[in-house]
Coordinates of C-alpha atoms and ligand atoms in Angstrom, one line a residue:
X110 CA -109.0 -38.2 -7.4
X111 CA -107.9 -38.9 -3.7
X112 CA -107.2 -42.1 -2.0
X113 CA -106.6 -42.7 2.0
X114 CA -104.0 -45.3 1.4
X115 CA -103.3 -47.0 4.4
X116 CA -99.2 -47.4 3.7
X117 CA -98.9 -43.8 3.9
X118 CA -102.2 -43.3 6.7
X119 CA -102.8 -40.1 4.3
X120 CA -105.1 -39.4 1.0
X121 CA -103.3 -39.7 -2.0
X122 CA -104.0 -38.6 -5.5
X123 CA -104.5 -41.2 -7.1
X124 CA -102.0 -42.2 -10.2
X125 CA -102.0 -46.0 -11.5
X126 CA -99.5 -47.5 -12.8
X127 CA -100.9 -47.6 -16.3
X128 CA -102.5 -44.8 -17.6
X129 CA -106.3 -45.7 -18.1
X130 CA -105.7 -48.4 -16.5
X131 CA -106.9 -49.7 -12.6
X132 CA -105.4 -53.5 -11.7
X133 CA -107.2 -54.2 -8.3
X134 CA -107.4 -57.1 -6.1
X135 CA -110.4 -57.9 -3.3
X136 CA -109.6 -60.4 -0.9
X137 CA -113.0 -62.2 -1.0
X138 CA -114.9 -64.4 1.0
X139 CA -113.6 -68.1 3.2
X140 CA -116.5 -70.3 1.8
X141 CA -117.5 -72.4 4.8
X142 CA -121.4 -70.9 5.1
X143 CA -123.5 -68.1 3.7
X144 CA -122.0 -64.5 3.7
X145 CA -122.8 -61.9 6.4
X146 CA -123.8 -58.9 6.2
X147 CA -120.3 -57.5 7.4
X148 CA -119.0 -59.9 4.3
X149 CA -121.2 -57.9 2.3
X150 CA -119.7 -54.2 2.7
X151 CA -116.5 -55.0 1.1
X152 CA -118.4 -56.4 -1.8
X153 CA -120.3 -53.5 -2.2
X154 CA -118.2 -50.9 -1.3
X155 CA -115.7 -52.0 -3.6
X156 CA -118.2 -52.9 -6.4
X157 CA -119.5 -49.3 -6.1
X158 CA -115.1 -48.1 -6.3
X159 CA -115.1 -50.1 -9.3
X160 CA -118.3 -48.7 -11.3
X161 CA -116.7 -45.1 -10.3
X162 CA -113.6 -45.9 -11.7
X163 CA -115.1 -46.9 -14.9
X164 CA -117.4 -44.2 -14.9
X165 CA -114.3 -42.1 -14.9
X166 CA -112.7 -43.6 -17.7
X167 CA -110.4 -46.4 -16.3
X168 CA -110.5 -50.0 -17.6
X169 CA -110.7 -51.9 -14.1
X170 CA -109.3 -55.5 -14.4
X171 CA -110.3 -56.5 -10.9
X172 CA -109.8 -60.0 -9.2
X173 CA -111.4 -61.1 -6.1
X174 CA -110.8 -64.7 -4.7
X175 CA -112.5 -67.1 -2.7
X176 CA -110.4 -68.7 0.0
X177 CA -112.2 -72.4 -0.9
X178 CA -109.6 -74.7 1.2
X179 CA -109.5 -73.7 5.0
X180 CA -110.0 -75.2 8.5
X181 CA -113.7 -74.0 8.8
X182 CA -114.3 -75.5 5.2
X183 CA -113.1 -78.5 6.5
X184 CA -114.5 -78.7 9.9
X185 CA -117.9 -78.2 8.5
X186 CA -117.3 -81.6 5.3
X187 CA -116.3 -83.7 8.1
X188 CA -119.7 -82.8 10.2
X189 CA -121.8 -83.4 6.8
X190 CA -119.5 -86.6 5.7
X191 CA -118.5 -85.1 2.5
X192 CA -115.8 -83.8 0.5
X193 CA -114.5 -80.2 1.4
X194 CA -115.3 -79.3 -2.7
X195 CA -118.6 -80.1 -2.0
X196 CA -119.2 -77.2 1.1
X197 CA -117.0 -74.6 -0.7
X198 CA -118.8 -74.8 -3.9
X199 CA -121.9 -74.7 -2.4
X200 CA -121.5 -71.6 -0.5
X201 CA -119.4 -70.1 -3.8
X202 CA -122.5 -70.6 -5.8
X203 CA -124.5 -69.2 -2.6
X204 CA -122.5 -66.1 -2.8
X205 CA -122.8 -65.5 -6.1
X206 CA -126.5 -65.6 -5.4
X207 CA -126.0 -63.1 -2.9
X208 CA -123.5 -60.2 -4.9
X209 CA -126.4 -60.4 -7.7
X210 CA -129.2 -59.4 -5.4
X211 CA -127.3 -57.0 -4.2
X212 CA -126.5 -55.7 -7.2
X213 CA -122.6 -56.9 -7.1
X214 CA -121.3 -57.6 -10.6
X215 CA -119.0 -60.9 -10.8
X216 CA -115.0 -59.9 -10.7
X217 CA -113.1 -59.8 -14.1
X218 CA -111.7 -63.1 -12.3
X219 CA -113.0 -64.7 -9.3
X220 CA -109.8 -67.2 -8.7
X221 CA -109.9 -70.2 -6.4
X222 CA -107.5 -71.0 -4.0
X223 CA -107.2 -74.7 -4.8
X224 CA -106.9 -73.8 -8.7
X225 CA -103.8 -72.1 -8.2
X226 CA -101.8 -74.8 -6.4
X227 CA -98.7 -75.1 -8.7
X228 CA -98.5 -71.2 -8.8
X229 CA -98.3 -71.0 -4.9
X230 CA -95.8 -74.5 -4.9
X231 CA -93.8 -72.3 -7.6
X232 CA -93.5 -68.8 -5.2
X233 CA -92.9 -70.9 -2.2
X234 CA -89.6 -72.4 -3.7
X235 CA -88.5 -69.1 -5.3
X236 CA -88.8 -67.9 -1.6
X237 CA -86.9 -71.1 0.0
X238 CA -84.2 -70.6 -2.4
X239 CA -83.6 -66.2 -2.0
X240 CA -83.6 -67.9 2.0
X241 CA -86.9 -65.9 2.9
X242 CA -88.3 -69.5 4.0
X243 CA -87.2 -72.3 5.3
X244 CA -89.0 -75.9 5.5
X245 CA -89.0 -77.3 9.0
X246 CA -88.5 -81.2 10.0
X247 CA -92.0 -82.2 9.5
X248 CA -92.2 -80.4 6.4
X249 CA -93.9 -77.5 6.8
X250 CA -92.5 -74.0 5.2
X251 CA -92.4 -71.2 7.4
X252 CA -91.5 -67.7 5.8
X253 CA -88.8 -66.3 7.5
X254 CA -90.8 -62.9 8.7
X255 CA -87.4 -60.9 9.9
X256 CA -85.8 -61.6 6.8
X257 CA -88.3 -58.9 5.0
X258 CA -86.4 -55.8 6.4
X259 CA -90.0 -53.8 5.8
X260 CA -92.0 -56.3 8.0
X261 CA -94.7 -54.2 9.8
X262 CA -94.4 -50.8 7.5
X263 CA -98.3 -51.3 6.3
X264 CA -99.7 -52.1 10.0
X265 CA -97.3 -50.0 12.0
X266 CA -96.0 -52.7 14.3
X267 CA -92.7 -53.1 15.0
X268 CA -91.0 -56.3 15.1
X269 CA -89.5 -56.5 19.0
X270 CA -93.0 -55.0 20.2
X271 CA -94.9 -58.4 18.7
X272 CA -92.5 -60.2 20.3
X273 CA -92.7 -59.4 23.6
X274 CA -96.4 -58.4 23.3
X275 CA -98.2 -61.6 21.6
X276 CA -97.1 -64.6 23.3
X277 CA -99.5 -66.4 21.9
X278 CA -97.3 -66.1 18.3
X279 CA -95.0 -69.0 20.6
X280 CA -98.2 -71.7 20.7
X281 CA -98.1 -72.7 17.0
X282 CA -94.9 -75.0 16.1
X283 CA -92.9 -72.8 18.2
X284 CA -90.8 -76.3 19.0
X285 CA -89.7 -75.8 14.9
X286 CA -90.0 -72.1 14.3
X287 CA -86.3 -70.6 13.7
X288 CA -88.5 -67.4 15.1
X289 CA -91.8 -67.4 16.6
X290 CA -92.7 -64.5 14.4
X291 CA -91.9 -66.9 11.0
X292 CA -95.5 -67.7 9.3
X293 CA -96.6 -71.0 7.6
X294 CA -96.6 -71.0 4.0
X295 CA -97.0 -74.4 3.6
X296 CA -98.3 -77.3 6.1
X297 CA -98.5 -81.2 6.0
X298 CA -102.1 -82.5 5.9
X299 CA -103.5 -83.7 9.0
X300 CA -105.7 -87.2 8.0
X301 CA -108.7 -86.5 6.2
X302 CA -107.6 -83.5 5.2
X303 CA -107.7 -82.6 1.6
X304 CA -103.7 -82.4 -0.1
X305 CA -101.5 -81.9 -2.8
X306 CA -98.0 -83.2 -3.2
X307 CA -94.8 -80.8 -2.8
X308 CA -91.2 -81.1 -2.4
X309 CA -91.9 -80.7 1.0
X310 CA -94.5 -82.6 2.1
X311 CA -98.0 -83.8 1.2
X312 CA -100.0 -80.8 2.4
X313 CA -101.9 -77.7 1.9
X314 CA -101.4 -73.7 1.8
X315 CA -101.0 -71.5 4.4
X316 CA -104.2 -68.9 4.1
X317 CA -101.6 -65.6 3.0
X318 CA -99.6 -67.3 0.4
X319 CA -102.7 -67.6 -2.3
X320 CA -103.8 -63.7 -2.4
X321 CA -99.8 -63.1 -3.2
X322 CA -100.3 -65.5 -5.5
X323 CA -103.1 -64.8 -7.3
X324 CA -102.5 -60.8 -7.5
X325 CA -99.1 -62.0 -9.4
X326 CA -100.8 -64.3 -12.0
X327 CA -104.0 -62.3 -13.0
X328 CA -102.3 -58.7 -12.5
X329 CA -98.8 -58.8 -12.7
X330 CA -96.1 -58.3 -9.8
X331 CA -97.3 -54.6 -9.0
X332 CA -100.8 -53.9 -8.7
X333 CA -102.9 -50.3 -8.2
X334 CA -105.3 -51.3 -5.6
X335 CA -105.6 -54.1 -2.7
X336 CA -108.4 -53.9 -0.6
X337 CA -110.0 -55.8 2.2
X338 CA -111.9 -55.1 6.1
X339 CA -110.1 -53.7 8.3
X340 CA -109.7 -57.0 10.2
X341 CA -107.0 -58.1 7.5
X342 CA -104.6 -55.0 7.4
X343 CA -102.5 -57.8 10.5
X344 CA -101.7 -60.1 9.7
X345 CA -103.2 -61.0 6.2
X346 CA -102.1 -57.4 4.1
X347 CA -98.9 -57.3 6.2
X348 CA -98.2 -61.0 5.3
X349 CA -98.9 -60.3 1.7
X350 CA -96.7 -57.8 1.2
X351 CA -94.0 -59.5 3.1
X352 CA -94.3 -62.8 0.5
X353 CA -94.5 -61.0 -2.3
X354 CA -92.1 -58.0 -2.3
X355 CA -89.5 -60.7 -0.8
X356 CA -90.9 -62.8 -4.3
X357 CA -91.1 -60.3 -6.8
X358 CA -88.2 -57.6 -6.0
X359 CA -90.7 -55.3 -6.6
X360 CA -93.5 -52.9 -4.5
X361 CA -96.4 -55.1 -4.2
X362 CA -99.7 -52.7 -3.8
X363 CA -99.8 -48.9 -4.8
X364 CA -102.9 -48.1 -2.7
X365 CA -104.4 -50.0 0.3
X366 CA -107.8 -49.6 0.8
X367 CA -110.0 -50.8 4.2
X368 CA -113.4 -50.7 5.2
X369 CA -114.1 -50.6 8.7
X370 CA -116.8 -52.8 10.4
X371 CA -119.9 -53.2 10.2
X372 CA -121.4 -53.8 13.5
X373 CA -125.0 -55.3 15.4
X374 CA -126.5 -52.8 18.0
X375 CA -123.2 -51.5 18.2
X376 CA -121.5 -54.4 18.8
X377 CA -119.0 -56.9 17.4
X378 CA -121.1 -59.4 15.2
X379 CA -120.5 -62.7 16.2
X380 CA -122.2 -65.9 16.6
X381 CA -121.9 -66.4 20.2
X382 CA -123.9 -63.4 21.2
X383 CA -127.0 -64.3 18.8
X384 CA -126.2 -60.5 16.7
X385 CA -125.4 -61.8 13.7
X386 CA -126.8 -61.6 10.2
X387 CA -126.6 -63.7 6.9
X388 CA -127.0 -62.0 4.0
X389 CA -129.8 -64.8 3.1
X390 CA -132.1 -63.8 6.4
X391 CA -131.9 -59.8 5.4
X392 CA -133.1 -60.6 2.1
X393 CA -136.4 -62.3 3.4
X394 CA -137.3 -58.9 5.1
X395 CA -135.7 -56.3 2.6
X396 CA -135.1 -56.1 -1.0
X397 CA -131.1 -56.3 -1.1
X398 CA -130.9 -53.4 -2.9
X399 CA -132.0 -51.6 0.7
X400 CA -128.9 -53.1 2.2
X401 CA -126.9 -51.7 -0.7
X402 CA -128.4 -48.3 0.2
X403 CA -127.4 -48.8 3.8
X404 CA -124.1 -49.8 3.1
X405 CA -123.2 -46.8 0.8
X406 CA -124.4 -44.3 3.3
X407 CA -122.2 -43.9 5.1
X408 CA -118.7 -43.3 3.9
X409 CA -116.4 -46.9 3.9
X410 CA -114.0 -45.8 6.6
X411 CA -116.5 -45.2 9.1
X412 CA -118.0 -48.1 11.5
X413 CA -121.4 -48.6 10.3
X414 CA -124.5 -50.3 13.0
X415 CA -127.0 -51.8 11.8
X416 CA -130.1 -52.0 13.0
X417 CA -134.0 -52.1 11.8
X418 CA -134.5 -47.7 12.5
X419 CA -131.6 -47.6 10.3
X420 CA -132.8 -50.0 7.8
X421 CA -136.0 -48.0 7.6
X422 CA -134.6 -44.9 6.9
X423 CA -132.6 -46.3 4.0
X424 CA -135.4 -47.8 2.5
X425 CA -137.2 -44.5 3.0
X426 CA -134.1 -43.1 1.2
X427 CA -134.1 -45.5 -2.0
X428 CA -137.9 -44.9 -2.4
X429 CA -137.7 -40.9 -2.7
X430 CA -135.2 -41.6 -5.8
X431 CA -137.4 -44.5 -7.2
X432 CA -140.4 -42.0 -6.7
X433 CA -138.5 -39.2 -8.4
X434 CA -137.8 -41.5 -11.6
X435 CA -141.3 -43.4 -11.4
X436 CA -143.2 -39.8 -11.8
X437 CA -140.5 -38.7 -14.8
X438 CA -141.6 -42.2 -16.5
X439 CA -145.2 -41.1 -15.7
X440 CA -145.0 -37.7 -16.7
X441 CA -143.8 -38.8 -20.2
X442 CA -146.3 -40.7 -21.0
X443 CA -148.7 -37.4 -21.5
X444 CA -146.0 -35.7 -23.6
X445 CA -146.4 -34.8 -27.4
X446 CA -144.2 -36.8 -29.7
X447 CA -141.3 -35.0 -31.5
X448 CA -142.3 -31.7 -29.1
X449 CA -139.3 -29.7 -28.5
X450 CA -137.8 -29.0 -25.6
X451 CA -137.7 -25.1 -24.0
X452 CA -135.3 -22.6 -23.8
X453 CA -135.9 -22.6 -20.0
X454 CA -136.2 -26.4 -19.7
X455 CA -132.5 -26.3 -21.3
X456 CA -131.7 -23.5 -18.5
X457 CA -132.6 -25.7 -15.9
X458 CA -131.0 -28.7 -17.2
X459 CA -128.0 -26.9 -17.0
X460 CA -128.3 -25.9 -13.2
X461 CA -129.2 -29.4 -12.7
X462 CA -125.3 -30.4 -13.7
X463 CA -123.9 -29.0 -10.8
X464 CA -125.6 -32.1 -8.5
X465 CA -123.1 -34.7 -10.4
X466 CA -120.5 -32.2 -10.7
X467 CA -121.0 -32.3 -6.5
X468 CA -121.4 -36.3 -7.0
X469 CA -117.9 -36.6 -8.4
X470 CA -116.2 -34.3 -6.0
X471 CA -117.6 -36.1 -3.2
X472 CA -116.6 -39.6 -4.9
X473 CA -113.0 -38.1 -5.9
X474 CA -112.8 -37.5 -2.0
X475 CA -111.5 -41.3 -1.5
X476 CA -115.3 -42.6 -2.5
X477 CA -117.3 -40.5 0.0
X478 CA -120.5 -42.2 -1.0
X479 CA -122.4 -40.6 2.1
X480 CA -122.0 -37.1 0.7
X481 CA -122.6 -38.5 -3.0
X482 CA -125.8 -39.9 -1.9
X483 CA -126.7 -36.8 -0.9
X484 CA -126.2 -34.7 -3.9
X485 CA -128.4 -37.1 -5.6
X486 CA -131.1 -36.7 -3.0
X487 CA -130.7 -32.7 -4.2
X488 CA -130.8 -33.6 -7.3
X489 CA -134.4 -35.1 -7.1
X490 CA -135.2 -32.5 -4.9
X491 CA -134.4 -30.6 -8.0
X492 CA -136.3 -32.5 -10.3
X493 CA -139.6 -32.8 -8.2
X494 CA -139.7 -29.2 -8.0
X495 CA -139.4 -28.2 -11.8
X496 CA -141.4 -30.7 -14.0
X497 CA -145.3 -31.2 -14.4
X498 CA -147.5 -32.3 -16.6
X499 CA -146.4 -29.5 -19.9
X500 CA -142.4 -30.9 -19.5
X501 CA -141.3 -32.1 -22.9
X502 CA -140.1 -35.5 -23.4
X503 CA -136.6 -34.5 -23.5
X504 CA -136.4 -32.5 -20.6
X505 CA -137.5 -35.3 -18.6
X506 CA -135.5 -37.7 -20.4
X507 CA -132.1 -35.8 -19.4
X508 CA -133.5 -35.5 -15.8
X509 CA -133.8 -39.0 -15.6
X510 CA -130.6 -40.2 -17.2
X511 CA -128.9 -38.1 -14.7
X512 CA -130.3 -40.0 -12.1
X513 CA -130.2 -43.1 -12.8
X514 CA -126.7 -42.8 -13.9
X515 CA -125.2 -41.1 -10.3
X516 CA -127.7 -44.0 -8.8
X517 CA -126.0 -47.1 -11.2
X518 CA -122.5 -45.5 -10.0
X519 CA -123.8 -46.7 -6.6
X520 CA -124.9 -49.8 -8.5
X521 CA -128.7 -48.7 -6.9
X522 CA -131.7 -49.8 -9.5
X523 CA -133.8 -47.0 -9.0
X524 CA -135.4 -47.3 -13.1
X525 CA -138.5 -50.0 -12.3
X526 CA -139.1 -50.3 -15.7
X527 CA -139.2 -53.6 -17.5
X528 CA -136.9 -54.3 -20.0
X529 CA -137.9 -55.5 -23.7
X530 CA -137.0 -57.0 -26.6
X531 CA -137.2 -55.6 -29.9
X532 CA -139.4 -58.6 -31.1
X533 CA -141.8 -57.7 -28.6
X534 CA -141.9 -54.0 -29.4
X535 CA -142.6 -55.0 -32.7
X536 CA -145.1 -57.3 -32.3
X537 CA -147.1 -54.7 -30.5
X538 CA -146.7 -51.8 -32.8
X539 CA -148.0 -54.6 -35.4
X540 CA -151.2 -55.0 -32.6
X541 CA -152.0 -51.4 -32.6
X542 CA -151.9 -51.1 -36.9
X543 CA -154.5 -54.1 -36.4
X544 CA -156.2 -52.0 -33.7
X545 CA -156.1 -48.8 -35.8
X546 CA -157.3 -50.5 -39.5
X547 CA -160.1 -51.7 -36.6
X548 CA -160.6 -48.2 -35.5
X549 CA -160.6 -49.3 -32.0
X550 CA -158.4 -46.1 -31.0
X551 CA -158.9 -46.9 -27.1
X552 CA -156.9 -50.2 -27.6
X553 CA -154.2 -48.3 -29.6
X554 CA -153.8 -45.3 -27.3
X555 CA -153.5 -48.5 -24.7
X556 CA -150.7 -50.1 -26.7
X557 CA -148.5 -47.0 -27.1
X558 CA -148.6 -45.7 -23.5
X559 CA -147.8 -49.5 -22.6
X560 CA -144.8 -49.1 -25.0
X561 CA -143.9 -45.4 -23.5
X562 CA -144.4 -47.0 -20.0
X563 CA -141.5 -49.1 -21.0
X564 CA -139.2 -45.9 -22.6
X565 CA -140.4 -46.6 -26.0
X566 CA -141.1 -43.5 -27.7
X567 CA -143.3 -44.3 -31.3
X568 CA -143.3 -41.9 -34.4
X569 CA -145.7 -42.2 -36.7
X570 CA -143.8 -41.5 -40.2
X571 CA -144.5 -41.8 -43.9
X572 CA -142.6 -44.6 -44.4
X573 CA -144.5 -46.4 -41.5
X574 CA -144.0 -46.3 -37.5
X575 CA -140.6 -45.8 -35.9
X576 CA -139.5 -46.4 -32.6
X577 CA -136.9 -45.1 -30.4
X578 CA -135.3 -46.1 -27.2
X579 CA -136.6 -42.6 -24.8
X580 CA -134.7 -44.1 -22.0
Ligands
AMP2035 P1 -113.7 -63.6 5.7 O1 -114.6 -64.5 5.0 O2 -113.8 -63.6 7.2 O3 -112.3 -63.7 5.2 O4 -114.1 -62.1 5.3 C1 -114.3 -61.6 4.0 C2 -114.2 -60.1 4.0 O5 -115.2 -59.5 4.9 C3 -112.9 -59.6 4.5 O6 -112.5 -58.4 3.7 C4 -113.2 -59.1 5.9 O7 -112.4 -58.1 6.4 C5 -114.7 -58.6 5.7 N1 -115.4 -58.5 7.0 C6 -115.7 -59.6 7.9 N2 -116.5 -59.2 8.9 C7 -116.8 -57.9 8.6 C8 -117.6 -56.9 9.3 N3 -118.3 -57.2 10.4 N4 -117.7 -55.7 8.8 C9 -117.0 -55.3 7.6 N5 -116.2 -56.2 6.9 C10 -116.1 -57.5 7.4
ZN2036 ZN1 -106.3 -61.9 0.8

């Protein structure tokens, strides 16, 4: 498998630190309002990096926080008179509204910045005392950003050039700043601000200092796999790796992974202009599972526009694979019980192997989900062209598992089927006995092509009926 890591600006193989094992870290969401859509292609994207990573065997322990103490949080408690808790745990609970419509499963660990308080106070001193920060006169800790020899090796800037170049750098507690390039780490609260108490000052956490943070308590000092937009390659990655290979003596991330934007008509989403999306407001004219679709086709290093044409044709998209495995669930429900399959049906499940053997090439090619899409469209091509109504149950069973399971890699639900309990299937093979002792044969037929609808497949034995999950 090949990764386009960019440290190294080239694709990798991939090799993690464990064997078997993937420790990856997302830097999520600031929770000051609902997520946009451009918040929502690094969820997915690396949702869908994470389900292929499984798929291939690795257990993925993967974190991905939510920056819940920040100047927007803030800003936006004071303007509704309450607490900043109350505004980031809305919108935390919004989110995770959100990453399940879209099909997003929760992290292994989704920390919180303000839960990890005495972690960060704890990596702040350790970098105070090796003298890679110093705490200024009103308190606040600034890391010292020359002392890190490798400053700038992830974003390709060099020291001198940011200097002379970004003389903005000077606004910011220049006045106390050893170096305008030095970075906050920690800063005194401001009055209504929320705080915790430190050897420095009452105060609060710079933004970069929790992700190093985190990473180090939930996967250890070297990781496998950081990932984030584009945006945060400078300063927030470069930052990162600063604090914590200064921290830990040790290389901080083996790959780094970034998504590039998604954009509005081409342009920059932003709020001024009026082309700006909430995940919320796409949902009320698409199922979320379209956006998903979207988002996936096109590969995650590529800019990505949105727009309604586009929208369409994704939709379009998910429905010729929802069709596809709609007609195999139809198709099954004419099909003799316990009929075997052919030797040609065997032969052609065989050829049909070569579509996911094209899936995983294209996903080993650093997660090209554009082309994996693709090779599942062929794939239903495939399928469309070589069942009808004499298939056997098996035959279109295997199609159908191969589908859905190159479509749940792309965490896309393309099985409409229901889901049911084993009480209920019981209770309704009990109907149809009743309907059979009856004689009414119509209303069994009925009950047992309800049950097939729902890939339950009955068998009607000497000992009584059986069931089995089809699919
Ligand atoms: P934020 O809440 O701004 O920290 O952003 C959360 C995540 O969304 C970060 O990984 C950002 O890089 C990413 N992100 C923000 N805007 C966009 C966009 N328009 N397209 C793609 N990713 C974005
Ligand atoms: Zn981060």
């Amino acid at each position: 498998m090949k990764i386009y890591n960019t440290l190294t600006r080239k694709k990798e193989d991939f090799v993690p630190l464990n064997p078997g094992q993937v420790k990856m870290y997302v830097c999520g969401p600031t929770v000051y309002n609902f997520i946009h859509i451009g918040n929502a292609r690094p969820l997915i994207v690396f949702d869908t990096v994470r389900r292929y990573l499984e798929s291939r065997g690795y257990e993925v322990i993967y974190v991905c926080n939510f920056t819940d103490v920040d100047d927007k949080i803030i800003k936006k408690a004071v303007e509704e008179k309450v607490d900043a808790t109350v505004i980031s745990e809305r919108y935390i609970d919004e989110c995770k509204k959100d990453m399940a419509a879209m099909n997003v499963r929760p992290a292994t660990i989704h920390p919180k910045a303000t839960e990890e308080i005495p972690e960060m106070l704890e990596m702040i001193k350790s970098l105070i005392d090796k003298n890679h920060a110093y705490v200024a006169a009103d308190g606040t800790v600034y890391f010292r950003t020359r002392s890190f020899k490798e400053y700038g090796k992830l974003s390709r800037k060099n020291l001198d050039d940011l200097r002379a170049g970004n003389r903005s750098l000077q606004v910011t507690g220049a006045e106390q700043k050893d170096d305008p390039l030095d970075f906050v780490l920690w800063k005194p609260k401001k009055d209504g601000e929320p705080y915790w108490e430190s050897a420095w000052c009452n105060g609060r956490p710079g933004w970069h200092i929790e992700c190093s943070v985190m990473s180090k308590k939930y996967l250890g000092d070297e990781i496998d796999i950081h990932t984030g937009g584009i945006d945060l390659i400078f300063p927030h990655h470069e930052n990162e790796i600063a604090q914590s290979e200064a921290a830990n003596g040790k290389p901080f991330a083996r790959y780094w992974l970034h998504n590039a934007f998604l954009n509005i008509e081409s342009k920059k989403m932003s709020k001024s202009e009026g082309n700006f999306f909430t995940v919320r407001e796409i949902s009320e004219k698409y199922d979320l599972q379209i956006l998903r679709f979207f988002i996936l086709s096109a590969h995650y290093r590529s800019p990505l526009n949105f727009s309604a044409e586009l929208m369409e044709a994704a939709r379009n998209g998910l429905e010729r694979i929802i069709n596809c495995v709609a007609n195999l669930n139809h198709l099954t429900k004419g099909c003799q019980v316990g009929g075997t399959i052919t030797e040609n049906e065997k032969m052609q499940i065989e050829q049909a192997k070569v579509f996911t053997t094209k899936f995983e090439e294209a996903m080993d090619d650093d997660f090209n989900t554009a082309d994996a899409i693709s090779f599942i469209f062929e794939l239903v091509k495939f399928a469309n062209s070589i069942v009808n109504e004499d298939s056997t149950f098996e035959f279109l069973a295997a199609l159908k598992k191969q589908i859905v399971l190159l479509s749940d890699i792309c965490g896309l639900i393309v099985d409409k089927k229901e889901d049911i309990l084993d009480e209920e299937i019981e209770a309704l093979i009990a109907q149809r006995q009743s309907a059979r002792k009856e004689k009414n044969f119509d209303r069994a037929d009925e009950i047992r092509d309800e049950l097939l609808n729902k890939g339950i497949i009955l068998e009607d034995t000497r000992e009584g009926v059986k069931y089995k999950r089809g699919f």
